[in-house]
Short mmCIF file of C-alpha atoms in Angstrom, two decimals:
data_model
loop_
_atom_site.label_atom_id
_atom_site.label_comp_id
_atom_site.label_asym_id
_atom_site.label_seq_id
_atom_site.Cartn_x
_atom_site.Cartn_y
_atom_site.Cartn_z
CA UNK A 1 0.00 0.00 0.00
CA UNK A 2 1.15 3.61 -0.74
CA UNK A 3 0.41 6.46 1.49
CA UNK A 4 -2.00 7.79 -0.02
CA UNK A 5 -4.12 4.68 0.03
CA UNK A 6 -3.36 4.36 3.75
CA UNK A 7 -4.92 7.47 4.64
CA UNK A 8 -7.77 7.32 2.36
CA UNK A 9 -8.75 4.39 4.03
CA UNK A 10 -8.09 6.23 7.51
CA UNK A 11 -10.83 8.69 6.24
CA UNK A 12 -13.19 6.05 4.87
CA UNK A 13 -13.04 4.46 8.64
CA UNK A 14 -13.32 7.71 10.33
CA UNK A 15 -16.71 8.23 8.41
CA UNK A 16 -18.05 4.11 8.99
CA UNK A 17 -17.00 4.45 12.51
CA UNK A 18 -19.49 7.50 12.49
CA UNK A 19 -22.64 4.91 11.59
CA UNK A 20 -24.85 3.87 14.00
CA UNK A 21 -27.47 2.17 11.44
CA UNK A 22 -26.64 -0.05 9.27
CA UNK A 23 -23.01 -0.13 9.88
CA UNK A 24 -22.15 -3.73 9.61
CA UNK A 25 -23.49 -3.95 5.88
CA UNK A 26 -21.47 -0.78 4.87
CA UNK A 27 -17.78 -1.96 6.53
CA UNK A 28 -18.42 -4.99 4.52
CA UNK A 29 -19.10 -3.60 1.17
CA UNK A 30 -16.22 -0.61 1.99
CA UNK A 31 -13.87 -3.53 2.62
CA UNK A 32 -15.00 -5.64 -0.55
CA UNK A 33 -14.35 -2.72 -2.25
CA UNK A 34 -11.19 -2.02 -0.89
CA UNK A 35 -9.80 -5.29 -2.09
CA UNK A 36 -10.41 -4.84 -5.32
CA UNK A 37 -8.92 -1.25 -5.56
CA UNK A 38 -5.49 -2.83 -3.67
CA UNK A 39 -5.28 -5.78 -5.77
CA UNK A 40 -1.87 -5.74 -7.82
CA UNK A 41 -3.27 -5.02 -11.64
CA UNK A 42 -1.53 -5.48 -15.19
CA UNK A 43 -2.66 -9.60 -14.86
CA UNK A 44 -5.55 -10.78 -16.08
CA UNK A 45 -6.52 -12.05 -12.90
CA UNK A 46 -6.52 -8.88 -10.86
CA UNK A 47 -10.62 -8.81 -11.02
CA UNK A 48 -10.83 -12.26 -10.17
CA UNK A 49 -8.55 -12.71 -7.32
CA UNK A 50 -10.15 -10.50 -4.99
CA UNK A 51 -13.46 -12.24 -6.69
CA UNK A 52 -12.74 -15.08 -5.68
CA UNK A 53 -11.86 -14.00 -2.09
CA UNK A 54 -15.58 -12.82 -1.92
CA UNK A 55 -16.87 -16.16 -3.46
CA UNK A 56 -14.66 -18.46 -1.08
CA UNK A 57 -15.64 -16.26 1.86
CA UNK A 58 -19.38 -16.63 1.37
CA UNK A 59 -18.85 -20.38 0.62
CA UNK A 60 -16.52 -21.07 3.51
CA UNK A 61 -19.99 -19.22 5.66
CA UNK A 62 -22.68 -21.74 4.36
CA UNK A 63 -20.30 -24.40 5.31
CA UNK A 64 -19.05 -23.19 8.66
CA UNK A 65 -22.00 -21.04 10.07
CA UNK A 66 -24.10 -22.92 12.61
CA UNK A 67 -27.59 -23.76 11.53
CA UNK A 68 -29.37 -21.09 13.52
CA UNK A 69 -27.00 -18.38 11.93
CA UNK A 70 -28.07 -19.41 7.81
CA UNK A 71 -31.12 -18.40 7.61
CA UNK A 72 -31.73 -16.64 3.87
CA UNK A 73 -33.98 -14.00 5.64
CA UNK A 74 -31.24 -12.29 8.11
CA UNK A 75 -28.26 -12.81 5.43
CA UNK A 76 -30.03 -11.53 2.21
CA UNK A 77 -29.07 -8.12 2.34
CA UNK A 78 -25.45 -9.32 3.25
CA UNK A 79 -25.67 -11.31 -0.31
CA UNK A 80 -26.65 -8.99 -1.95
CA UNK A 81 -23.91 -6.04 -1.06
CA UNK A 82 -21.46 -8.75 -1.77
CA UNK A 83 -22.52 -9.72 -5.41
CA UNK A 84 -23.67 -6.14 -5.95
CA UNK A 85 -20.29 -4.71 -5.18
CA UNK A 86 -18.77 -7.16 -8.01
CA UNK A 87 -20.86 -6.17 -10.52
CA UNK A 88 -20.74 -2.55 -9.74
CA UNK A 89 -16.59 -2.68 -9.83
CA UNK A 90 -17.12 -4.48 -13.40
CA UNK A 91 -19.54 -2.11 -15.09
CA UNK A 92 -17.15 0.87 -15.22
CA UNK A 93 -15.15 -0.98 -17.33
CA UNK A 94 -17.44 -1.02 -20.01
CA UNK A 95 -17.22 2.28 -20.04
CA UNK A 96 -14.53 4.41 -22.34
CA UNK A 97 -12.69 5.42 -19.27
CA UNK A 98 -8.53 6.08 -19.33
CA UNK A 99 -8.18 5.41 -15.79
CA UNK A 100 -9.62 2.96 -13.52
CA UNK A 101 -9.82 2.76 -9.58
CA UNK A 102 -10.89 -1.16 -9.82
CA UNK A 103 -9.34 -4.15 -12.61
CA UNK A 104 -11.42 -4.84 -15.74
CA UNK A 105 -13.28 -8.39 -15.00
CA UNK A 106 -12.85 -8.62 -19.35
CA UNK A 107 -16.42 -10.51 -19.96
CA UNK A 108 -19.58 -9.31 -18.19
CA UNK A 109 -21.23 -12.51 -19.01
CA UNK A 110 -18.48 -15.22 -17.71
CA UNK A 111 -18.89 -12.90 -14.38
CA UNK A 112 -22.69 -12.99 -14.27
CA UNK A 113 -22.35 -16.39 -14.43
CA UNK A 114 -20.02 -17.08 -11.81
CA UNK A 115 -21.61 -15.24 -9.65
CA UNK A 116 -25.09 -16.43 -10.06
CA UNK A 117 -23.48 -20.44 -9.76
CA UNK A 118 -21.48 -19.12 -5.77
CA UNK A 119 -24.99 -18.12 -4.81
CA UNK A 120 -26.70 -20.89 -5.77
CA UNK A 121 -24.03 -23.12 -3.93
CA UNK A 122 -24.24 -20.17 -1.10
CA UNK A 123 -27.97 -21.25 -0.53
CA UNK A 124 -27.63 -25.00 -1.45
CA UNK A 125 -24.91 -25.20 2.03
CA UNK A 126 -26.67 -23.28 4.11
CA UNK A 127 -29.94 -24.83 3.58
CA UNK A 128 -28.20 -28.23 4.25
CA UNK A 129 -28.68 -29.34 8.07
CA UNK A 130 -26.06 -31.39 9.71
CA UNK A 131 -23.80 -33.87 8.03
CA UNK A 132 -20.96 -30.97 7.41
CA UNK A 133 -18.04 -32.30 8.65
CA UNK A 134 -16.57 -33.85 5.32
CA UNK A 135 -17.63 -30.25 3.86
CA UNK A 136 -15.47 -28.50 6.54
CA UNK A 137 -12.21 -31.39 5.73
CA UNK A 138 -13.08 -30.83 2.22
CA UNK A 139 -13.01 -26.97 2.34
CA UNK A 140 -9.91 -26.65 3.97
CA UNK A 141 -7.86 -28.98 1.72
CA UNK A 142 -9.13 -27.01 -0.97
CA UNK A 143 -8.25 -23.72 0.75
CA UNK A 144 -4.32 -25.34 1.43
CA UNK A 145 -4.05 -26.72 -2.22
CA UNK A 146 -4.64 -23.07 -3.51
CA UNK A 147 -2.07 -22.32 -0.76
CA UNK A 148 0.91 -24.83 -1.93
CA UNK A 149 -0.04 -23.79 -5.23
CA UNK A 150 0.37 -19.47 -5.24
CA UNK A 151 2.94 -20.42 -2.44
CA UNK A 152 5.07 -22.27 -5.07
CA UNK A 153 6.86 -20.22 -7.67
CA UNK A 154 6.94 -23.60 -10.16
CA UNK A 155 3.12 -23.89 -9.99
CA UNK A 156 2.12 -20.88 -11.30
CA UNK A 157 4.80 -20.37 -14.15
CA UNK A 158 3.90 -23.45 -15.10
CA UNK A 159 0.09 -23.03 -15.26
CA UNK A 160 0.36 -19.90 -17.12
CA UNK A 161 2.83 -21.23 -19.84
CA UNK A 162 0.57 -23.92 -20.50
CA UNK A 163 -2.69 -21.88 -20.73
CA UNK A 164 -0.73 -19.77 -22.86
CA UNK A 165 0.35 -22.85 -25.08
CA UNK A 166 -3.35 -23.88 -25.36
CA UNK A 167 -4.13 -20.40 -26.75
CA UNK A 168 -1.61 -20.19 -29.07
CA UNK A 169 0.32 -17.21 -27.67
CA UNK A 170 3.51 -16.85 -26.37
CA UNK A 171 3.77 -16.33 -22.29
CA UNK A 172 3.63 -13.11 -21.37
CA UNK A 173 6.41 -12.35 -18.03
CA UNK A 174 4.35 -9.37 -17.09
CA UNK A 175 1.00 -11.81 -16.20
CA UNK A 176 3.62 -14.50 -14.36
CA UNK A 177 5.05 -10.62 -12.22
CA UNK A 178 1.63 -9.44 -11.47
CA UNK A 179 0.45 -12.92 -10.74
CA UNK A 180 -0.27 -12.29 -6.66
CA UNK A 181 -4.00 -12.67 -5.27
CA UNK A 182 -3.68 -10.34 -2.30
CA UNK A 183 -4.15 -11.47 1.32
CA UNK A 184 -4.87 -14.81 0.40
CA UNK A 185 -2.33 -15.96 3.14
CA UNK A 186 -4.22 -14.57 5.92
CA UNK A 187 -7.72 -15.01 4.22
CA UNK A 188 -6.83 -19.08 3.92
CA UNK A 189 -5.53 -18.81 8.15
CA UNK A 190 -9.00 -17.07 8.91
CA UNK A 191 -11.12 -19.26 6.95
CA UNK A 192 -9.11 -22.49 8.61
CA UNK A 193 -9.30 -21.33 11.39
CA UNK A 194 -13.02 -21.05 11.33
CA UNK A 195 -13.12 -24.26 9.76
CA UNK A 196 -11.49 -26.00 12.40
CA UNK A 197 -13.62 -24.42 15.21
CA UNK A 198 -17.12 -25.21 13.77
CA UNK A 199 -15.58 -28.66 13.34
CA UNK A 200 -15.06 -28.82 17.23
CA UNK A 201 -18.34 -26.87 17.92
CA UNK A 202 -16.49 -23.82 18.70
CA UNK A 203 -17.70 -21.59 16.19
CA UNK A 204 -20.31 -18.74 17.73
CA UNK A 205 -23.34 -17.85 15.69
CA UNK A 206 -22.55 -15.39 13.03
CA UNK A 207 -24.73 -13.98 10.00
CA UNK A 208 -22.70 -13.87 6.67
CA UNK A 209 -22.23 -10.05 7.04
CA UNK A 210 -20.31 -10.72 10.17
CA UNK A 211 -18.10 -13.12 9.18
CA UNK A 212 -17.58 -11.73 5.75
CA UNK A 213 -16.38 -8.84 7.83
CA UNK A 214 -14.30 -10.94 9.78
CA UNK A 215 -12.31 -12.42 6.67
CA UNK A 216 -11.88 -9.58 4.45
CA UNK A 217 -11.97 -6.71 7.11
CA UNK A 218 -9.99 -3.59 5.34
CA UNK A 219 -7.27 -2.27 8.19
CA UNK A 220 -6.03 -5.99 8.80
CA UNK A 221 -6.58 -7.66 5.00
CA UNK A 222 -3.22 -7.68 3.50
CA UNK A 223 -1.08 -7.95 6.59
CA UNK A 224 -2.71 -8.92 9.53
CA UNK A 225 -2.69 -8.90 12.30
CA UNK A 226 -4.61 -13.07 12.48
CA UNK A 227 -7.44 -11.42 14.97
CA UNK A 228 -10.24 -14.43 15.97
CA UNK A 229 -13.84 -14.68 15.17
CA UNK A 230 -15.13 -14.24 18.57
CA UNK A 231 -13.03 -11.80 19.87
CA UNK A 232 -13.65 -10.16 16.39
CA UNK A 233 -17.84 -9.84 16.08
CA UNK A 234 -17.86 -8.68 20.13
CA UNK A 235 -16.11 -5.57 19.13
CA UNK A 236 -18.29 -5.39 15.70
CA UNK A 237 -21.08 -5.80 17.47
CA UNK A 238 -21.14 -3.58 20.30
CA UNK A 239 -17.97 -0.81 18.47
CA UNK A 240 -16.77 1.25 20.70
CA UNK A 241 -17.50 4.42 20.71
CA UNK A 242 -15.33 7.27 19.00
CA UNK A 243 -14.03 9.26 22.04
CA UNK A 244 -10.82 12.22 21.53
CA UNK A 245 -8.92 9.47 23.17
CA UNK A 246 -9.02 6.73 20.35
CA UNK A 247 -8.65 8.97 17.94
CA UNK A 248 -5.65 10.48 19.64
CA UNK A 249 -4.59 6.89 19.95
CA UNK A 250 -5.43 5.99 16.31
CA UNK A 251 -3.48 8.96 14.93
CA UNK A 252 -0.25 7.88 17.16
CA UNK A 253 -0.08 4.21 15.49
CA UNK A 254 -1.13 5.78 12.35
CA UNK A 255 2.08 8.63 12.51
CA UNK A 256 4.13 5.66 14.05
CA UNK A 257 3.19 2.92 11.57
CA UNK A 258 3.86 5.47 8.58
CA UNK A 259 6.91 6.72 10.06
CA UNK A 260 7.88 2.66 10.33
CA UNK A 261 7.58 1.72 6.79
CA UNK A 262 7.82 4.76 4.81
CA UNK A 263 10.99 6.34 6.66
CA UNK A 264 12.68 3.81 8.46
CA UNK A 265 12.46 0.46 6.69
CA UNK A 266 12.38 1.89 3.28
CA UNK A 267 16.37 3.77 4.56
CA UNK A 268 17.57 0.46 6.08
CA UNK A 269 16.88 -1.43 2.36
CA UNK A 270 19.04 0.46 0.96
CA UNK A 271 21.67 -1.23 2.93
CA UNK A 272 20.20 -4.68 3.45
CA UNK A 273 21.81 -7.76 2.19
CA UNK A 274 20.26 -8.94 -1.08
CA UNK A 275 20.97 -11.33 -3.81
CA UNK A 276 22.75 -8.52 -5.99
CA UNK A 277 24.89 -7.91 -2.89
CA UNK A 278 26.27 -10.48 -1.80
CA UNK A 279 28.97 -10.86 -5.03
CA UNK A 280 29.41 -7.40 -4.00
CA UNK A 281 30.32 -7.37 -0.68
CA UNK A 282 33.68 -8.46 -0.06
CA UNK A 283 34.09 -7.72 3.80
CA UNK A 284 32.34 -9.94 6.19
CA UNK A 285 31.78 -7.16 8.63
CA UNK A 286 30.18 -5.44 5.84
CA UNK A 287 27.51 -8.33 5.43
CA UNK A 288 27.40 -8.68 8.98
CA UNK A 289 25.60 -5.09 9.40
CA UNK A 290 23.80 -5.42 5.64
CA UNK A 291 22.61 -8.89 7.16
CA UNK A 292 21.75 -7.20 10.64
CA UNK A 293 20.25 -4.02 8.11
CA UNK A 294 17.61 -6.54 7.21
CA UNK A 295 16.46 -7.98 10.09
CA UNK A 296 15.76 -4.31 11.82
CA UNK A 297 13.88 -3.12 7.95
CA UNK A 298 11.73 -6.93 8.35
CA UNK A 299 10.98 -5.58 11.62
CA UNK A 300 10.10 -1.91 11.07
CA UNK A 301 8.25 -2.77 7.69
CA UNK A 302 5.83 -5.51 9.57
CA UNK A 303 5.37 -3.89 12.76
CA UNK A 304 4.38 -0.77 11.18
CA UNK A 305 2.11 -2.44 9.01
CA UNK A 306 0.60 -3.35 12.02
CA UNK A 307 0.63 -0.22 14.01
CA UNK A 308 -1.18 0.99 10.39
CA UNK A 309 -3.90 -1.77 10.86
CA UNK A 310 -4.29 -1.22 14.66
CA UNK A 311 -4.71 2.64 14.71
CA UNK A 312 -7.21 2.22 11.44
CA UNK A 313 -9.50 -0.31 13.17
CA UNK A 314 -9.75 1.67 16.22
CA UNK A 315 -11.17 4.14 13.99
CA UNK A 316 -13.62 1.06 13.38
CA UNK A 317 -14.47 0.81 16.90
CA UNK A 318 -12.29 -2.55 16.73
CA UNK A 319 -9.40 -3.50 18.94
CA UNK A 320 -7.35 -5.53 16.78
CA UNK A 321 -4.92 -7.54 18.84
CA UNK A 322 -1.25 -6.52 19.01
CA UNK A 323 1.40 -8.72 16.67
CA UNK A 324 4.68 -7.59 17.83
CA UNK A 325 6.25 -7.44 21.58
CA UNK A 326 9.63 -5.67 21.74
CA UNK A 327 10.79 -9.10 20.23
CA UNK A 328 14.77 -7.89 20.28
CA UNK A 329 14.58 -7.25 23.93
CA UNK A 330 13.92 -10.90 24.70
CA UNK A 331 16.56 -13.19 26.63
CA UNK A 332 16.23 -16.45 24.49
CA UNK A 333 14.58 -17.62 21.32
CA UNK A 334 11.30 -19.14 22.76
CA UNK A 335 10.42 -15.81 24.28
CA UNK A 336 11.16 -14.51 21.06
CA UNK A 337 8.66 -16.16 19.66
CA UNK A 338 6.21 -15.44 21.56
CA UNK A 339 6.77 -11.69 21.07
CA UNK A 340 7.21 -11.80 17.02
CA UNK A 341 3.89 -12.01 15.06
CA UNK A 342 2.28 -13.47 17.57
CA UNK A 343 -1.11 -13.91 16.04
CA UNK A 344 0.69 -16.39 13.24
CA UNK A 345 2.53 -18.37 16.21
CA UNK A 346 -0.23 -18.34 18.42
CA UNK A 347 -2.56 -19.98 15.61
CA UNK A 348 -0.06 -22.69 14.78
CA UNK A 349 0.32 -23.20 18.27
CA UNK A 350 -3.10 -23.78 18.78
CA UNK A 351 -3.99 -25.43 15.47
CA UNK A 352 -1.10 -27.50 14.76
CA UNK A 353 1.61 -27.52 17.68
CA UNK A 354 -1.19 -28.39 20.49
CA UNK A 355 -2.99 -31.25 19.01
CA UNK A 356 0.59 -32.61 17.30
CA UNK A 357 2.01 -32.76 21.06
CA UNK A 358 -1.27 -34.42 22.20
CA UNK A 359 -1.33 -37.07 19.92
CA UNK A 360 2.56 -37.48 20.63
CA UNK A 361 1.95 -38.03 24.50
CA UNK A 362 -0.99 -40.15 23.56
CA UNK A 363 0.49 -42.41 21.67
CA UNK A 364 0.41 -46.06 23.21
CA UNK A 365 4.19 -46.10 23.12
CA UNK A 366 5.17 -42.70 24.10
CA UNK A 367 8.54 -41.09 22.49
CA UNK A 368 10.85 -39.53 24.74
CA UNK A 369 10.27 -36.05 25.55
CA UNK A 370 13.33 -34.70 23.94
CA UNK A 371 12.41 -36.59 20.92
CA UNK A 372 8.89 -35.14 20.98
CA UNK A 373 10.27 -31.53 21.94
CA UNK A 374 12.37 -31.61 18.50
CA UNK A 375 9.63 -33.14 16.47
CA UNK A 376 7.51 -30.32 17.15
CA UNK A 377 9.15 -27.51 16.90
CA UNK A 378 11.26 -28.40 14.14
CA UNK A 379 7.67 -28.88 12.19
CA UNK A 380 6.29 -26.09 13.45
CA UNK A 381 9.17 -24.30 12.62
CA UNK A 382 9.39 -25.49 9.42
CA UNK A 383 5.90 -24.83 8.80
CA UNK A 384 5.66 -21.10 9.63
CA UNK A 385 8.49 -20.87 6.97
CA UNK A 386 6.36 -22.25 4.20
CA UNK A 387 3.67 -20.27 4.73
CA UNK A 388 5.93 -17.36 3.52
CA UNK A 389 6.87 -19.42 0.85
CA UNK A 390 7.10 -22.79 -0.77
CA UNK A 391 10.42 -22.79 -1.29
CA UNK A 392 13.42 -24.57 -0.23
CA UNK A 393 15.08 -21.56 1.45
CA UNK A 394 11.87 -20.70 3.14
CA UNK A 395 12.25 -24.27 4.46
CA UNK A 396 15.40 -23.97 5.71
CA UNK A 397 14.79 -20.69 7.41
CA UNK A 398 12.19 -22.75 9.43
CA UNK A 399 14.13 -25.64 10.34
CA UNK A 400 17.23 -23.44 11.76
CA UNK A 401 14.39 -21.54 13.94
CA UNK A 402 12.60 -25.50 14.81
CA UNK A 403 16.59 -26.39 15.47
CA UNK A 404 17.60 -23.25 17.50
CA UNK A 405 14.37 -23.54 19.59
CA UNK A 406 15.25 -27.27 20.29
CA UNK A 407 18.85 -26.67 21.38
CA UNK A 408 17.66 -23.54 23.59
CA UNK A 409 15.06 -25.51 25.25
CA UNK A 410 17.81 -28.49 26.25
CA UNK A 411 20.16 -25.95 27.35
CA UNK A 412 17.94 -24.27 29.63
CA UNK A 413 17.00 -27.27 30.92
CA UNK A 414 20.58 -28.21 31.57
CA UNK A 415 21.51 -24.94 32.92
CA UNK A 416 18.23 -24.83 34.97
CA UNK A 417 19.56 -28.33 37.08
CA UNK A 418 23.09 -27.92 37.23
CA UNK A 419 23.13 -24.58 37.78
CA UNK A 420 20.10 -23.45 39.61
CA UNK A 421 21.16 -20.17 40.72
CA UNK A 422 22.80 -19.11 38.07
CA UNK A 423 21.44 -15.23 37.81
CA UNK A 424 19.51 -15.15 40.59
CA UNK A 425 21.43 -11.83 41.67
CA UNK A 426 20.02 -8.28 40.20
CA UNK A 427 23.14 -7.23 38.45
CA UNK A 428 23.44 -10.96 37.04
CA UNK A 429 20.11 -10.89 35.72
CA UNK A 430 20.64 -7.72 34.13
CA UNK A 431 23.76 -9.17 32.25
CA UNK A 432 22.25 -12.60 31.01
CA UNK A 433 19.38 -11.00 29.45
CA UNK A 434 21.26 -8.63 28.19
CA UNK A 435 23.94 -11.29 26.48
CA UNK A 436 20.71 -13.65 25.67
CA UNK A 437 18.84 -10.82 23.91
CA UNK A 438 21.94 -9.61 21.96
CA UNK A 439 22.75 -13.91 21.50
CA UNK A 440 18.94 -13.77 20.13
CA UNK A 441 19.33 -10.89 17.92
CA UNK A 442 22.75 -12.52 16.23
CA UNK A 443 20.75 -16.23 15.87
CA UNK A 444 17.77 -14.55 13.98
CA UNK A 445 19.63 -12.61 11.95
CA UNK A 446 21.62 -15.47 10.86
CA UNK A 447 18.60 -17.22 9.36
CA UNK A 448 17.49 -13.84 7.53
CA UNK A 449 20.19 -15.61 5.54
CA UNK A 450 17.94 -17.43 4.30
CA UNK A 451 14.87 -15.27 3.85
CA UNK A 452 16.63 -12.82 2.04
CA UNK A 453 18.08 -14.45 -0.49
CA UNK A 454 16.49 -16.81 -3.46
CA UNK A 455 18.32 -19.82 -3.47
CA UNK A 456 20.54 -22.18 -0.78
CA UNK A 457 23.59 -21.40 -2.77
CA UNK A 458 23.99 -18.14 -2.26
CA UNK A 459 22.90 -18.71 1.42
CA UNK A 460 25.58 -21.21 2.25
CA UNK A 461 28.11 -18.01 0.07
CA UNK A 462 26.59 -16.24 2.97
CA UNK A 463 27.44 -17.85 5.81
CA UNK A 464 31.22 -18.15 4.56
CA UNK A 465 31.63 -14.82 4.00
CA UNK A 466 30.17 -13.57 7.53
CA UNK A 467 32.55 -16.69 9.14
CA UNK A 468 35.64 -16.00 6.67
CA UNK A 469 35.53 -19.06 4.78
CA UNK A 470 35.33 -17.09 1.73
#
């Protein structure tokens, strides 16, 4: 997002968090709308990305929403903002305009279509009554093969060549460049998670307005933070109201978000390692502070992202949780963790880390517990670093974070029985959290190794050059 964007969608929540009527139906169609305006154009898919995301969304509702919540009489209206706002973003374009806020969908009638088959299958669900759980299983393997498949750089070259093959043209790089549907990795996490809770009988009553809200909601869309259903709809329902102090609060994460992204993160890439960079750097000191140049502009970009999302949805009446917790002041890795986009770690942990220990120490021939502590947070680990990615760096940038976790964890178990009172003075303290934090800092920055750069060669050239091999 540019600047300008940012702060006309400041405005536009500034005005909904004004509404007292009617309020729920208008955040959803502002938000619909505001997907399709932020969606990365020049592809012939730009309309029917954030399409899609509006399609899936209401389909992922008639399978997830408890009976008592699908009723066609409550959730009409909410159908019919969401299939009126497509249709009104593709009729400009058949108009002899130069300049367009929203992509061209390129045929009316293929549209029409579509849209009239997602709500027939929108009714067809949610007129269905029990008997969902292989819906829900199917849903969300369809929801992580369209994952694996944007996810993985080979997929999508691939799919486009051929499709261009069958048409007789010759690719076009600018389609495979602009080829990103945007969000989808946080609309997929939202959906799952949904998924997963309706499949436990978790999953509070919501009409489709609500929970369409919930998926595609503007300030947190394209970069989170991963807020949850029910701690979501209590702040839609009941918004709080817009006193001088949240909007003095709103404007301070807005200022500090901006100032973030725009100032600081966009100086420090100008000095943070890259691909081009490393032939270029000859002095491992050099990459050393290019390497540590990156971590800090990962930081500043994401967390003011966030403080950009935060301050807008208070505007909203919504308190979106908080993602980041002074992560680079923490004493060890695991506490790291738990302080760096902690929405993402907090659903793994939850969805994946949680019931993978519990069937571990279920089993009827239990593993040992150091054996179980490695398996999983090395796939954890390694998990987290495919969902940025489906890529082999990505993987290994996940397994050194499931491998340093593992190896902190049995040495503060070792140092925690040999040496029990190891620290226990004030100045002591003060000096192994200070030597743990800066420990911290130097481990994570290592693996930015391999998030910054595109392949495991020029990783591994990495690492010799900051160790003097090379």
């Amino acid at each position: 997002m540019t600047v300008v964007q940012i702060l006309i969608l400041a405005g536009f929540a500034i005005l909904l968090g004004l509404l007292r009527r009617g309020r729920s139906l208008a955040l959803m169609g502002a938000s619909a709308l505001a997907i399709y305006w932020l969606q990365p154009q020049g592809s012939p898919f730009s309309f029917w990305f954030p399409t899609l995301t509006l399609a899936l969304t209401a389909l992922a509702w008639a399978v997830a929403a408890p009976s008592e919540a699908r009723g066609l009489r409550q959730n009409w209206p909410a159908l019919a903002v969401l299939f009126g706002v497509s249709l009104a973003v593709a009729l400009p374009s058949r108009l002899p305009l130069e300049a367009r806020l929203f992509p061209p969908p390129g045929s009316l009638r293929i549209l029409v279509a579509a849209l009239g088959v997602v709500f027939a299958l929108v009714i067809l669900l949610s007129s269905l009554r029990g008997g969902h759980r292989p819906l829900l299983t199917f849903g969300a393997l369809i929801l992580i093969v369209i994952f694996v498949f944007l996810k993985s750089p080979a997929l999508p070259r691939g799919a486009l060549t051929f499709l261009d093959n069958l048409r007789g043209r010759a690719p076009d790089p600018k389609t495979l460049v602009n080829f990103a549907w945007l969000g989808y990795s946080y609309l997929a996490f939202r959906i799952l998670h949904t998924l997963r809770d309706r499949q436990d009988g978790l999953l509070p009553a919501v009409g489709l307005a609500e929970y369409v809200n919930y998926v595609i909601f503007f300030p947190s869309f394209t970069a989170g933070p991963i807020d949850r259903l029910e701690r979501f709809i209590k702040d839609l329902r009941v918004p709080l109201p817009l006193a001088n102090d949240d909007m003095l609060f709103a404007g301070q994460r807005l200022a500090l978000g901006l100032f973030k992204k725009f100032f600081v993160a966009d100086l420090l890439a100008l000095v943070s390692v890259n691909d081009a960079l490393i032939a270029q750097t000859r002095s491992g000191g050099w990459l050393w502070l290019e390497l540590f140049a990156y971590t800090l502009r990962v930081y500043f970009d994401f967390s003011g992202y966030t403080d950009i999302a935060i301050g807008t949805a208070r505007l909203l009446g919504v308190r979106l949780p908080e993602n980041f917790d002074a992560p680079f002041l923490k004493p060890n890795l695991a506490q790291f963790w738990n302080a760096w986009h902690m929405t993402l770690t907090q659903w793994f942990r939850a969805y994946f880390f949680n019931p993978f220990n519990r069937a571990l120490r279920s089993a009827k021939r239990p593993l040992p517990a150091w054996l179980m502590i490695l398996l999983t947070q090395v796939t954890t680990m390694l998990l987290i670093g495919l969902w940025h990615g489906v890529t082999w760096n990505y993987a290994l940038w996940g397994l050194w974070h499931g491998i340093g976790l593992f190896l902190q964890n049995r040495w503060s178990e070792f140092v925690r029985r040999r040496f029990p009172d190891l620290g226990a003075g004030p100045v002591s303290r003060r000096v192994f959290h200070a030597g743990g934090a800066a420990l911290t800092f130097v481990y994570f920055s290592l693996g930015m190794a391999f998030f910054a750069l595109s392949t495991p060669r020029l990783s591994l050239a990495a690492f010799m050059k900051l160790f003097g091999i090379s």
